[in-house]
Short mmCIF file of C-alpha atoms in Angstrom, two decimals:
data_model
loop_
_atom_site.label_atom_id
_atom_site.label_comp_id
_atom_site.label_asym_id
_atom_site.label_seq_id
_atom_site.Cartn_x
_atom_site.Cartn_y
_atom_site.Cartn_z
CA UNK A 1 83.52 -6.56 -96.74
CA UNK A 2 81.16 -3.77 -95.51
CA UNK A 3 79.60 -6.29 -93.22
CA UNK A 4 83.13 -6.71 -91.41
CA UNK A 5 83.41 -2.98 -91.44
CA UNK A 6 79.88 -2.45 -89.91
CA UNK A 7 80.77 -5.13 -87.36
CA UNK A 8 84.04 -3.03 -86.55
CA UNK A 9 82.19 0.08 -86.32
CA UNK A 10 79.48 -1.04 -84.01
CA UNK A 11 82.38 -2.67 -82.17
CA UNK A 12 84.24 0.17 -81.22
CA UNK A 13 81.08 2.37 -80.89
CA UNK A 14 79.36 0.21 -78.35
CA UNK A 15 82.65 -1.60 -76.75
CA UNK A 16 85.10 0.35 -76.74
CA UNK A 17 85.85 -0.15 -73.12
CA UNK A 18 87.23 -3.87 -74.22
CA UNK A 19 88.73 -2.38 -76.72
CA UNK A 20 90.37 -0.01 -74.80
CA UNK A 21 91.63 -2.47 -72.12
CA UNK A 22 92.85 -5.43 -74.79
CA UNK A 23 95.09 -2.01 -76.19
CA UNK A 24 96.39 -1.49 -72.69
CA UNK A 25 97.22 -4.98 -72.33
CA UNK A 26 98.73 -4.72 -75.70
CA UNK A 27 100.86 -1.47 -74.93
CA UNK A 28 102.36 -3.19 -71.75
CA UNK A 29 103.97 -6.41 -72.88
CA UNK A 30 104.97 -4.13 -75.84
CA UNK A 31 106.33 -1.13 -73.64
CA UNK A 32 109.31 -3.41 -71.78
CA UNK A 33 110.05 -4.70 -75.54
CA UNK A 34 110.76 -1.72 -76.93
CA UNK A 35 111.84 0.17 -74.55
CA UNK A 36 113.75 -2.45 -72.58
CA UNK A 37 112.78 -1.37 -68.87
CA UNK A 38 111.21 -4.30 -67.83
CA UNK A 39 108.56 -1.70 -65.52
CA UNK A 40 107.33 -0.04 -68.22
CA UNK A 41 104.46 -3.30 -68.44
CA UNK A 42 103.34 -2.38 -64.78
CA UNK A 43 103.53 1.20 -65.35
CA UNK A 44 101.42 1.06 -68.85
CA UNK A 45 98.91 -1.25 -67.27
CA UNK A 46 98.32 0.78 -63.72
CA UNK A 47 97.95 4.16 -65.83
CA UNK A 48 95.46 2.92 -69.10
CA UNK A 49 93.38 -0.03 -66.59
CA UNK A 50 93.25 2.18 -63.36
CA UNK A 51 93.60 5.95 -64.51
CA UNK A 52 92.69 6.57 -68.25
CA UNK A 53 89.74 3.72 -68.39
CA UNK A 54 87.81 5.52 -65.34
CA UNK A 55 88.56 8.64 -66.55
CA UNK A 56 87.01 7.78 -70.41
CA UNK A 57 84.16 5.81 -68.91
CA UNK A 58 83.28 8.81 -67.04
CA UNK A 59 83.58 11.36 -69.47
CA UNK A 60 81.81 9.15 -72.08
CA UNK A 61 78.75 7.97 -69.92
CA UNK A 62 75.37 9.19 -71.03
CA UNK A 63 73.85 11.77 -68.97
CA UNK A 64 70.24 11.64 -67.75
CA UNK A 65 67.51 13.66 -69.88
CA UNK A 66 66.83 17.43 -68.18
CA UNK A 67 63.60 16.83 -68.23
CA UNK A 68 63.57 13.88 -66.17
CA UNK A 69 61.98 14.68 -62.96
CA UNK A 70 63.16 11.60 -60.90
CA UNK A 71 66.75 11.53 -62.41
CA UNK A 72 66.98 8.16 -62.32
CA UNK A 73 68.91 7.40 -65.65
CA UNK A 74 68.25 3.44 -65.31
CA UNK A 75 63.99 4.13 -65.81
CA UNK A 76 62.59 2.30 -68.71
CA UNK A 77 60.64 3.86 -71.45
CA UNK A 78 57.45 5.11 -70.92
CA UNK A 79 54.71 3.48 -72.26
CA UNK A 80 51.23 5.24 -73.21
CA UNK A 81 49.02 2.39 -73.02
CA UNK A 82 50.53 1.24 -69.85
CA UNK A 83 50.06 5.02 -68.23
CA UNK A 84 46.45 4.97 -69.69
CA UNK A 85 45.82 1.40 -68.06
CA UNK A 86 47.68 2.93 -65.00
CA UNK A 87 45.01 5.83 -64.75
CA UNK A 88 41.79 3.74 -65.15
CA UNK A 89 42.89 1.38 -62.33
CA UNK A 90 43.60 4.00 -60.03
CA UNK A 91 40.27 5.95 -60.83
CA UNK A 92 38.65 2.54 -60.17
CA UNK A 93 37.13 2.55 -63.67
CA UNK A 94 38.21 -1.08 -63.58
CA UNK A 95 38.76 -3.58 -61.50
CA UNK A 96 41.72 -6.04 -59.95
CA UNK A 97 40.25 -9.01 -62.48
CA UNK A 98 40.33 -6.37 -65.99
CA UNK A 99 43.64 -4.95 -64.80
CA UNK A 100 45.66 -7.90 -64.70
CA UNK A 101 43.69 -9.48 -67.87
CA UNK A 102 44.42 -6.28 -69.98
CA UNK A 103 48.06 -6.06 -68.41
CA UNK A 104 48.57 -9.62 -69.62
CA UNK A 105 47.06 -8.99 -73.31
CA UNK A 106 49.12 -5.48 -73.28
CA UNK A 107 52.42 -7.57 -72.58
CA UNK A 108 51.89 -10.21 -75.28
CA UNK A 109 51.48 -7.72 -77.47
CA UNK A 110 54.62 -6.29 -76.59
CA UNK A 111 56.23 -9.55 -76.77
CA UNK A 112 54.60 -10.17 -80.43
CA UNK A 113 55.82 -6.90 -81.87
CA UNK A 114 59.41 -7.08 -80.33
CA UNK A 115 59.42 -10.95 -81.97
CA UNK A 116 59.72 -12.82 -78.26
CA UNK A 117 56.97 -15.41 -79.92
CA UNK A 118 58.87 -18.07 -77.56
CA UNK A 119 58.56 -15.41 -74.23
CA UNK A 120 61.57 -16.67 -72.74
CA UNK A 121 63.60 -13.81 -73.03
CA UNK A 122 60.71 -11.50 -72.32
CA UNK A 123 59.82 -13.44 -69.04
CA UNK A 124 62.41 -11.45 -67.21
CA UNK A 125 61.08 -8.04 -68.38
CA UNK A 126 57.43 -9.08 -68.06
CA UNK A 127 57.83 -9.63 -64.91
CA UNK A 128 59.60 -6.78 -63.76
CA UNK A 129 56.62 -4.38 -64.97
CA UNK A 130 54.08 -6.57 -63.47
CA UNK A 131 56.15 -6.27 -59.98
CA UNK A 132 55.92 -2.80 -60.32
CA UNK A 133 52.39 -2.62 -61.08
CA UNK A 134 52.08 -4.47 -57.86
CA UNK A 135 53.92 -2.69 -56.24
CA UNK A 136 51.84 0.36 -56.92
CA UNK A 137 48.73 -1.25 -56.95
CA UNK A 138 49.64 -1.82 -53.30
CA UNK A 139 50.84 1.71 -53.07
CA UNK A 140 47.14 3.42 -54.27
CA UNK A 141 45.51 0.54 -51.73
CA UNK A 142 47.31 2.25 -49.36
#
């Protein structure tokens, strides 16, 4: 039984916004039933979907770390082998050839200790980073 409990719990701490909705939906087709004004439904819908939903989201949403220089809230973690590879490219201790060899080895890595043995999942996220690193490989040619 604590297993159903656990899943509840997680439930309601990471979905609430379904939650919250299937209650709304809920509360209207119970409102005109026991009330018996057939617009309470509408009325109990517009206010929790389109009023009370926004307004929780909002007030509930994460807010980005203060030391964050960029602000942007969507960044993925940093990681200090990836900064240290970073640096030695751009100081031209290494070349094109080593990067992207050591890039690749760093990312199976990753893959191996987050238990993507299959790397289909991790494809997508793989790469993402190696985009970037393009991307700013191309920037620092610049």
């Amino acid at each position: 039984m604590t297993g159903f409990l656990r899943r509840i719990a997680w439930n309601l701490r990471h979905r609430w916004r379904r939650v919250f909705a299937l209650l709304v939906l809920g509360g209207g087709v119970a409102a005109p039933l026991l009330t018996g004004v057939w617009w309470t439904l509408p009325l109990v819908w517009f206010f929790g979907l389109c009023v009370a939903l926004p307004v929780f989201h909002t007030l509930t949403k994460p807010l980005p770390d203060a030391g964050d220089a960029t602000g942007d809230a969507d960044a993925e973690p940093v990681d200090p082998a990836l900064d240290a590879l970073r640096e030695r490219y751009a100081r031209g201790e290494i070349g094109d050839d080593e990067f992207e060899r050591r890039l690749d080895r760093l990312l199976e890595t990753e893959n191996a200790e987050t238990g993507d043995g299959v790397r289909s999942a991790g494809d997508d996220v793989a790469d993402r980073v190696r985009d970037g690193i393009r991307r700013e490989i191309e920037r620092v040619r610049e």
